[in-house]
Short mmCIF file of C-alpha atoms in Angstrom, two decimals:
data_model
loop_
_atom_site.label_atom_id
_atom_site.label_comp_id
_atom_site.label_asym_id
_atom_site.label_seq_id
_atom_site.Cartn_x
_atom_site.Cartn_y
_atom_site.Cartn_z
CA MET A 1 -47.12 20.03 -10.30
CA GLU A 2 -49.12 18.09 -12.84
CA LEU A 3 -47.67 18.25 -16.37
CA ARG A 4 -49.91 17.82 -19.43
CA GLN A 5 -48.96 18.18 -23.07
CA LEU A 6 -51.20 19.26 -25.94
CA ASP A 7 -50.50 19.20 -29.67
CA VAL A 8 -52.41 21.58 -31.96
CA LYS A 9 -53.42 19.93 -35.22
CA THR A 10 -52.51 21.92 -38.36
CA ALA A 11 -51.97 25.01 -36.21
CA PHE A 12 -51.32 27.52 -38.98
CA LEU A 13 -54.57 26.59 -40.77
CA GLN A 14 -56.54 27.58 -37.67
CA SER A 15 -55.37 31.20 -37.73
CA GLU A 16 -57.07 34.00 -39.66
CA LEU A 17 -55.13 36.38 -41.89
CA GLN A 18 -55.35 40.13 -41.39
CA GLU A 19 -53.65 40.95 -44.69
CA GLU A 20 -55.06 40.60 -48.19
CA VAL A 21 -53.20 37.65 -49.67
CA TYR A 22 -53.89 36.00 -53.03
CA VAL A 23 -52.49 32.73 -54.38
CA GLN A 24 -52.54 30.96 -57.71
CA PRO A 25 -54.73 27.84 -57.81
CA PRO A 26 -52.87 24.57 -57.36
CA PRO A 27 -52.77 22.02 -60.21
CA GLY A 28 -56.20 20.46 -60.80
CA LEU A 29 -58.24 23.49 -59.77
CA GLU A 30 -57.80 25.58 -62.95
CA GLN A 31 -61.03 27.23 -64.12
CA GLY A 32 -60.48 26.56 -67.79
CA GLU A 33 -58.24 27.61 -70.63
CA GLY A 34 -57.72 31.32 -70.94
CA GLN A 35 -59.20 32.15 -67.53
CA ARG A 36 -56.84 33.72 -65.04
CA VAL A 37 -58.16 33.03 -61.55
CA VAL A 38 -56.61 33.66 -58.13
CA TYR A 39 -57.86 32.78 -54.67
CA ARG A 40 -57.93 35.05 -51.66
CA LEU A 41 -56.76 33.37 -48.45
CA ARG A 42 -58.91 33.78 -45.36
CA ARG A 43 -56.71 31.53 -43.25
CA ALA A 44 -52.96 31.03 -43.13
CA LEU A 45 -51.15 28.32 -45.04
CA TYR A 46 -47.91 26.57 -44.20
CA GLY A 47 -45.07 28.28 -46.06
CA LEU A 48 -46.76 31.68 -45.97
CA LYS A 49 -44.56 34.42 -44.50
CA GLN A 50 -47.38 35.74 -42.33
CA ALA A 51 -48.41 32.30 -41.04
CA PRO A 52 -46.22 32.08 -37.89
CA ARG A 53 -47.25 35.52 -36.64
CA ALA A 54 -50.89 34.92 -37.52
CA TRP A 55 -50.85 31.73 -35.45
CA HIS A 56 -49.15 33.50 -32.56
CA GLN A 57 -51.81 36.21 -32.56
CA LYS A 58 -54.59 33.60 -32.73
CA LEU A 59 -53.19 31.59 -29.82
CA LYS A 60 -52.53 34.72 -27.76
CA THR A 61 -56.14 35.85 -28.27
CA VAL A 62 -57.51 32.43 -27.27
CA LEU A 63 -55.39 32.21 -24.11
CA THR A 64 -56.04 35.81 -23.11
CA GLU A 65 -59.80 35.24 -23.31
CA MET A 66 -59.30 32.25 -20.99
CA GLY A 67 -57.70 34.51 -18.39
CA PHE A 68 -54.03 33.84 -19.13
CA VAL A 69 -51.54 36.71 -19.13
CA PRO A 70 -48.25 36.62 -21.11
CA SER A 71 -45.18 36.55 -18.92
CA LYS A 72 -43.18 39.76 -18.76
CA VAL A 73 -39.92 37.88 -19.18
CA ASP A 74 -40.94 35.32 -21.81
CA PRO A 75 -43.79 36.02 -24.28
CA CYS A 76 -44.23 32.28 -24.90
CA LEU A 77 -45.10 31.63 -21.25
CA TYR A 78 -48.66 32.35 -20.07
CA ILE A 79 -49.75 32.52 -16.44
CA LYS A 80 -53.23 32.36 -14.93
CA GLU A 81 -53.95 33.19 -11.30
CA THR A 82 -56.70 31.13 -9.64
CA ASP A 83 -57.94 30.58 -6.11
CA GLN A 84 -56.17 27.21 -6.10
CA GLY A 85 -52.86 28.59 -7.36
CA LYS A 86 -51.06 29.47 -10.57
CA ILE A 87 -51.51 27.67 -13.87
CA LEU A 88 -48.50 27.85 -16.20
CA LEU A 89 -48.87 27.29 -19.94
CA LEU A 90 -45.78 27.14 -22.14
CA THR A 91 -46.14 27.44 -25.93
CA TYR A 92 -43.73 26.41 -28.65
CA VAL A 93 -45.43 26.87 -32.04
CA ASP A 94 -48.04 24.08 -31.93
CA ASP A 95 -46.84 22.33 -28.76
CA LEU A 96 -48.38 23.34 -25.42
CA LEU A 97 -47.22 22.34 -21.95
CA ILE A 98 -49.56 22.91 -18.99
CA ALA A 99 -48.43 22.86 -15.36
CA ALA A 100 -50.75 23.13 -12.35
CA LYS A 101 -51.07 21.76 -8.81
CA THR A 102 -54.07 19.51 -9.46
CA ASN A 103 -55.48 17.48 -12.34
CA ASP A 104 -58.77 19.38 -12.11
CA MET A 105 -56.98 22.65 -12.84
CA VAL A 106 -55.26 21.08 -15.83
CA GLU A 107 -58.49 19.51 -17.11
CA SER A 108 -60.29 22.85 -17.04
CA VAL A 109 -57.61 24.37 -19.27
CA VAL A 110 -57.61 21.40 -21.65
CA ARG A 111 -61.40 21.57 -22.08
CA SER A 112 -61.29 25.33 -22.67
CA VAL A 113 -58.59 25.00 -25.33
CA GLN A 114 -60.34 22.08 -27.04
CA ALA A 115 -63.55 24.13 -27.26
CA VAL A 116 -61.79 26.68 -29.48
CA LEU A 117 -58.92 24.86 -31.20
CA ASP A 118 -58.48 21.43 -32.72
CA VAL A 119 -55.92 19.93 -30.33
CA ARG A 120 -54.79 16.46 -29.36
CA ASP A 121 -54.40 15.62 -25.68
CA MET A 122 -51.03 13.89 -25.32
CA GLY A 123 -51.58 13.06 -21.65
CA GLU A 124 -48.87 13.40 -19.02
CA ALA A 125 -45.79 15.02 -20.51
CA THR A 126 -42.97 12.54 -21.10
CA MET A 127 -41.40 13.96 -24.28
CA PHE A 128 -41.37 17.67 -25.14
CA LEU A 129 -39.29 19.05 -28.05
CA ASN A 130 -37.09 15.92 -28.01
CA LEU A 131 -36.50 16.33 -24.26
CA SER A 132 -37.44 13.21 -22.31
CA ILE A 133 -39.09 13.97 -18.97
CA GLU A 134 -38.76 11.37 -16.21
CA ARG A 135 -40.41 12.03 -12.88
CA ASP A 136 -40.52 10.38 -9.48
CA ARG A 137 -43.38 12.20 -7.80
CA GLN A 138 -42.93 10.47 -4.46
CA ALA A 139 -39.25 11.36 -4.20
CA GLY A 140 -39.74 14.82 -5.71
CA LEU A 141 -37.33 14.21 -8.61
CA LEU A 142 -37.44 15.33 -12.23
CA LYS A 143 -34.86 14.36 -14.83
CA LEU A 144 -34.39 15.75 -18.34
CA HIS A 145 -32.35 13.87 -20.95
CA GLN A 146 -32.16 13.37 -24.72
CA ARG A 147 -31.23 9.71 -25.00
CA GLN A 148 -33.60 8.99 -27.88
CA GLN A 149 -32.35 11.92 -29.95
CA ILE A 150 -28.73 11.00 -29.29
CA GLU A 151 -29.29 7.37 -30.30
CA ALA A 152 -31.04 8.47 -33.50
CA LEU A 153 -28.21 10.87 -34.30
CA VAL A 154 -25.56 8.20 -33.71
CA ALA A 155 -27.44 5.82 -36.02
CA ALA A 156 -27.80 8.50 -38.70
CA TYR A 157 -24.01 8.85 -38.90
CA GLY A 158 -23.37 5.10 -38.76
CA LEU A 159 -21.63 5.05 -35.39
CA GLU A 160 -23.79 2.45 -33.63
CA ASN A 161 -20.87 0.03 -33.23
CA CYS A 162 -18.12 2.59 -32.62
CA THR A 163 -15.98 2.84 -29.50
CA ALA A 164 -17.20 5.52 -27.11
CA ALA A 165 -14.90 8.51 -26.55
CA ALA A 166 -13.80 9.47 -23.05
CA THR A 167 -14.11 13.25 -23.58
CA PRO A 168 -15.91 15.47 -26.11
CA LEU A 169 -12.58 16.81 -27.47
CA PRO A 170 -8.97 15.77 -26.87
CA VAL A 171 -7.30 17.77 -24.11
CA GLY A 172 -4.88 20.43 -25.38
CA ILE A 173 -5.87 20.39 -29.06
CA ASN A 174 -6.02 23.72 -30.94
CA PHE A 175 -8.05 24.29 -34.08
CA THR A 176 -5.88 26.87 -35.82
CA ALA A 177 -7.36 28.36 -38.97
CA LEU A 178 -5.08 27.67 -41.94
CA PRO A 179 -5.59 29.88 -45.02
CA ASN A 180 -6.40 27.94 -48.20
CA ASP A 181 -6.32 24.66 -46.31
CA PRO A 182 -6.63 21.88 -48.92
CA ALA A 183 -8.45 19.73 -46.35
CA ARG A 184 -11.49 22.05 -46.21
CA LEU A 185 -14.87 20.37 -46.47
CA VAL A 186 -16.98 21.25 -49.51
CA GLY A 187 -20.26 20.19 -51.07
CA GLU A 188 -22.19 17.40 -49.38
CA LYS A 189 -19.51 16.91 -46.72
CA LEU A 190 -19.85 20.56 -45.68
CA THR A 191 -23.62 20.19 -45.44
CA GLN A 192 -23.24 17.06 -43.31
CA TYR A 193 -20.87 18.86 -40.95
CA GLN A 194 -23.25 21.79 -40.55
CA ALA A 195 -26.18 19.44 -39.92
CA LEU A 196 -24.15 17.51 -37.34
CA LEU A 197 -23.18 20.70 -35.51
CA GLY A 198 -26.80 21.89 -35.52
CA SER A 199 -27.88 18.69 -33.75
CA ILE A 200 -24.96 18.80 -31.31
CA ASN A 201 -25.68 22.43 -30.47
CA TYR A 202 -29.35 21.67 -29.76
CA ILE A 203 -28.40 18.85 -27.40
CA ALA A 204 -25.73 20.97 -25.72
CA GLY A 205 -28.12 23.85 -25.09
CA ASN A 206 -30.87 21.76 -23.51
CA THR A 207 -29.49 19.00 -21.31
CA ARG A 208 -25.74 18.58 -21.88
CA PRO A 209 -23.50 21.36 -20.54
CA ASP A 210 -20.59 18.90 -20.74
CA ILE A 211 -20.40 19.32 -24.55
CA SER A 212 -21.11 23.07 -24.68
CA HIS A 213 -17.46 24.05 -25.04
CA ALA A 214 -16.88 21.49 -27.80
CA ALA A 215 -19.99 22.70 -29.64
CA GLY A 216 -18.75 26.30 -29.45
CA VAL A 217 -15.27 25.43 -30.71
CA LEU A 218 -16.57 23.47 -33.69
CA ALA A 219 -19.31 26.00 -34.50
CA ARG A 220 -16.73 28.74 -35.01
CA ALA A 221 -15.62 26.86 -38.13
CA LEU A 222 -19.14 26.30 -39.41
CA ARG A 223 -18.56 28.04 -42.76
CA SER A 224 -15.12 26.64 -43.55
CA PRO A 225 -14.46 23.46 -41.57
CA THR A 226 -11.66 21.05 -42.33
CA VAL A 227 -11.26 17.30 -42.02
CA ARG A 228 -9.94 17.87 -38.47
CA HIS A 229 -13.19 19.58 -37.51
CA TRP A 230 -15.20 16.72 -39.03
CA THR A 231 -13.17 14.17 -37.06
CA ALA A 232 -13.64 16.20 -33.88
CA GLY A 233 -17.39 16.42 -34.50
CA LEU A 234 -17.55 12.64 -34.78
CA GLN A 235 -15.64 12.37 -31.49
CA VAL A 236 -18.29 14.49 -29.79
CA LEU A 237 -20.86 12.10 -31.22
CA ARG A 238 -18.88 9.09 -29.95
CA TYR A 239 -18.73 10.72 -26.51
CA LEU A 240 -22.50 11.22 -26.57
CA LYS A 241 -22.96 7.57 -27.54
CA GLY A 242 -21.16 6.47 -24.39
CA THR A 243 -23.09 8.90 -22.18
CA SER A 244 -26.49 8.89 -23.90
CA ASP A 245 -28.36 8.16 -20.65
CA GLN A 246 -26.94 11.19 -18.85
CA GLY A 247 -29.25 14.08 -18.04
CA ILE A 248 -29.91 16.76 -15.46
CA GLN A 249 -31.84 15.86 -12.32
CA TYR A 250 -33.76 18.40 -10.26
CA ARG A 251 -34.86 17.79 -6.69
CA GLN A 252 -37.91 19.37 -5.09
CA GLN A 253 -36.92 21.98 -2.50
CA GLN A 254 -38.78 24.23 -0.09
CA LYS A 255 -36.88 27.34 -1.14
CA GLN A 256 -35.29 27.89 -4.54
CA THR A 257 -31.84 29.46 -4.88
CA LEU A 258 -29.94 30.79 -7.88
CA VAL A 259 -26.19 30.19 -7.79
CA CYS A 260 -23.72 30.90 -10.59
CA TYR A 261 -20.18 29.86 -11.43
CA HIS A 262 -18.47 31.88 -14.17
CA ASP A 263 -15.01 31.58 -15.64
CA ALA A 264 -12.86 32.65 -18.59
CA ASP A 265 -9.96 31.11 -20.50
CA PHE A 266 -7.68 34.04 -21.27
CA GLY A 267 -6.63 34.34 -24.95
CA ALA A 268 -7.89 30.84 -25.73
CA ASP A 269 -8.36 31.42 -29.48
CA VAL A 270 -4.88 31.15 -30.99
CA ASP A 271 -5.97 33.04 -34.12
CA ASN A 272 -7.47 36.24 -32.70
CA ARG A 273 -6.40 35.86 -29.03
CA LYS A 274 -9.97 36.31 -27.82
CA SER A 275 -10.94 34.65 -24.55
CA ILE A 276 -13.69 32.11 -23.93
CA SER A 277 -16.43 32.92 -21.41
CA GLY A 278 -18.31 30.22 -19.58
CA TYR A 279 -21.02 30.27 -16.93
CA VAL A 280 -23.54 27.93 -15.38
CA TRP A 281 -26.56 28.89 -13.25
CA LEU A 282 -27.95 26.34 -10.82
CA CYS A 283 -31.44 26.46 -9.38
CA GLY A 284 -31.35 24.29 -6.31
CA SER A 285 -29.84 20.95 -7.29
CA GLY A 286 -29.43 21.27 -11.05
CA ALA A 287 -28.18 23.51 -13.83
CA VAL A 288 -30.86 25.58 -15.57
CA SER A 289 -28.76 27.83 -17.80
CA TRP A 290 -25.22 27.64 -19.14
CA LYS A 291 -23.13 29.06 -21.96
CA SER A 292 -19.70 28.72 -23.53
CA GLN A 293 -18.94 31.58 -25.91
CA GLN A 294 -16.04 33.45 -27.42
CA GLN A 295 -15.84 37.02 -26.13
CA LYS A 296 -16.46 39.83 -28.60
CA VAL A 297 -13.42 41.83 -27.46
CA ALA A 298 -9.81 40.76 -27.02
CA ALA A 299 -9.01 41.13 -23.33
CA ASP A 300 -5.50 42.27 -22.39
CA SER A 301 -5.46 40.58 -18.98
CA THR A 302 -7.01 37.70 -17.11
CA THR A 303 -8.83 40.23 -14.93
CA GLU A 304 -10.57 41.78 -17.93
CA ALA A 305 -11.45 38.39 -19.39
CA GLU A 306 -13.01 37.28 -16.08
CA TYR A 307 -14.75 40.65 -15.77
CA VAL A 308 -16.39 40.29 -19.18
CA ALA A 309 -17.46 36.72 -18.35
CA ALA A 310 -18.96 37.87 -15.05
CA THR A 311 -21.05 40.52 -16.79
CA ALA A 312 -22.52 38.02 -19.26
CA ALA A 313 -23.35 35.64 -16.43
CA PHE A 314 -25.00 38.34 -14.34
CA LYS A 315 -27.26 39.45 -17.20
CA GLU A 316 -28.56 35.91 -17.50
CA GLY A 317 -29.01 35.76 -13.73
CA LEU A 318 -31.23 38.84 -13.70
CA TRP A 319 -33.51 37.21 -16.26
CA LEU A 320 -33.63 33.94 -14.31
CA GLN A 321 -34.42 35.87 -11.14
CA LYS A 322 -37.41 37.56 -12.78
CA MET A 323 -38.59 34.22 -14.15
CA LEU A 324 -38.38 32.60 -10.71
CA VAL A 325 -40.38 35.47 -9.18
CA GLU A 326 -43.19 34.83 -11.67
CA PHE A 327 -43.13 31.12 -10.83
CA THR A 328 -43.00 31.35 -7.04
CA GLY A 329 -43.84 34.96 -6.17
CA GLU A 330 -40.70 35.08 -4.00
CA HIS A 331 -37.59 37.17 -4.60
CA CYS A 332 -34.30 35.29 -4.27
CA GLN A 333 -30.81 36.71 -4.02
CA LEU A 334 -28.28 35.97 -6.73
CA THR A 335 -25.00 34.40 -5.67
CA ALA A 336 -22.03 34.12 -8.03
CA PHE A 337 -18.60 32.54 -7.67
CA CYS A 338 -15.45 33.66 -9.47
CA ASP A 339 -11.94 32.19 -9.21
CA ASN A 340 -10.13 35.44 -10.12
CA SER A 341 -9.56 37.53 -6.99
CA ALA A 342 -8.58 40.64 -8.98
CA ALA A 343 -11.88 40.64 -10.88
CA VAL A 344 -13.79 40.15 -7.62
CA LYS A 345 -12.03 43.15 -6.04
CA VAL A 346 -12.67 45.39 -9.06
CA ILE A 347 -16.38 44.56 -9.03
CA HIS A 348 -16.67 45.08 -5.26
CA LYS A 349 -14.73 48.35 -5.09
CA GLY A 350 -16.02 49.88 -8.32
CA VAL A 351 -12.70 51.70 -8.84
CA TYR A 352 -11.58 51.64 -12.45
CA GLU A 353 -8.04 52.84 -13.01
CA ALA A 354 -4.67 51.76 -14.37
CA LYS A 355 -5.19 48.51 -16.29
CA THR A 356 -9.01 48.57 -16.09
CA LYS A 357 -9.78 52.20 -17.06
CA HIS A 358 -10.08 51.33 -20.77
CA MET A 359 -12.82 48.74 -20.26
CA SER A 360 -16.24 49.45 -21.73
CA VAL A 361 -18.81 51.12 -19.47
CA LYS A 362 -21.34 48.35 -20.12
CA TYR A 363 -19.24 45.95 -18.04
CA HIS A 364 -19.22 48.24 -14.99
CA TYR A 365 -22.87 48.21 -13.95
CA MET A 366 -22.36 45.03 -11.92
CA HIS A 367 -20.76 47.06 -9.12
CA GLN A 368 -24.05 48.89 -8.47
CA HIS A 369 -25.95 45.63 -8.03
CA VAL A 370 -23.26 44.27 -5.71
CA ALA A 371 -23.31 47.50 -3.66
CA LEU A 372 -27.12 47.28 -3.33
CA GLY A 373 -26.88 43.70 -2.15
CA GLU A 374 -28.77 42.28 -5.14
CA LEU A 375 -25.78 40.18 -6.14
CA GLN A 376 -23.42 38.39 -3.79
CA LEU A 377 -20.08 37.85 -5.52
CA LEU A 378 -17.64 35.47 -3.84
CA TRP A 379 -14.23 34.05 -4.62
CA VAL A 380 -13.84 30.32 -5.08
CA ASN A 381 -10.80 28.14 -5.57
CA THR A 382 -10.05 27.19 -9.18
CA ASN A 383 -10.43 23.51 -8.33
CA GLU A 384 -14.06 24.18 -7.30
CA MET A 385 -14.94 26.24 -10.40
CA LEU A 386 -17.82 24.39 -12.08
CA ALA A 387 -17.59 26.50 -15.25
CA ASP A 388 -14.03 25.34 -15.96
CA CYS A 389 -15.27 22.70 -18.42
CA LEU A 390 -17.20 25.41 -20.30
CA THR A 391 -14.02 27.32 -21.20
CA LYS A 392 -11.54 24.57 -22.07
CA GLN A 393 -11.10 20.85 -22.62
CA VAL A 394 -10.58 19.03 -19.32
CA SER A 395 -9.73 15.47 -18.36
CA ARG A 396 -12.35 12.76 -18.10
CA GLU A 397 -12.14 12.63 -14.31
CA LYS A 398 -12.51 16.39 -13.90
CA LEU A 399 -15.37 16.54 -16.39
CA LYS A 400 -17.28 13.89 -14.45
CA SER A 401 -16.67 15.68 -11.16
CA LEU A 402 -17.80 19.09 -12.42
CA THR A 403 -20.89 17.89 -14.29
CA LYS A 404 -22.00 15.84 -11.29
CA LYS A 405 -22.06 19.04 -9.25
CA MET A 406 -24.22 20.57 -12.00
CA GLY A 407 -26.82 17.89 -11.34
CA MET A 408 -25.89 15.57 -14.21
CA ILE A 409 -26.39 11.89 -13.45
#
């Protein structure tokens, strides 16, 4: 599909306010000594609490009048049905991304938007929200990476000439919380750590599943990190420096499939003994959704930990399935792989007794979807579990092998 990007100029100023809002005049516009004057706003201003919603309502009205309908699974995605096919329009505040089969379809949308809003045509999309888009139309390839953002982040922390790290975190290291640790970061150093983790987390959530586990581990100490956490954060940055050109590549396919690998590291947190869940969903040749997260409950067995991880993965899969239906109009079956045979049997049989009878009801609804054939759950050998690097630190060789299967090149 053709990809075109638009940028709305001073977006908030183009939206009308529904509320009665008054502001004091800025310096230089006073009406004279002793006169108390206020101004009523007709349009939104940046910094106004109502401004984001006012802009959203304005944009929604404009797109709806053009024939676009908000997606049922994502309110920031708009879809328009035409005789030539679907037109997809993705919004992120003042950035718009248009996808359609032909340039004429895209041009018609651009002209319609420009007739109502003051927008700048950015041409073919090559950079969207710090995600670089590289396409080979002839070969049917699309690659997403964040090399420019990574290089800017490395330079900001003065690591341009550092030695690249082999892995995001050292294998086997534990970040135990020590009460009243004298090495805790405070003041400006604490702010720098939080800013660094914010950038790492954004990169991890968009194009780099290989650092998702490291980002999760370090984020759990966001309020009270120590020097060890700061050093580990810089190692993640040194790892990104050496792999800045890596990204996820997607290959054009006749039929899309959704396949998941989910895993859990039982009792991984040495402080509260909670397990770490990890999952990755692949659409065709590349990963489209992944997560590494500490579980909210402390599991008392590997079966329970894997069961909780499977539930979280399946919820994400249902959403992805609905999204894919809106894109293609075709329903695809969900396939998931788990390396814990006990958890697979519990989900298939739907019998909850003995060591599983205490588990929360919300984790049991997966059995119904498996029984109806909406989800195919299969066992896979631990060595083939792609989500292994999302639950623990692994060796350099294993990390490369797993991420390559996720579509990272």
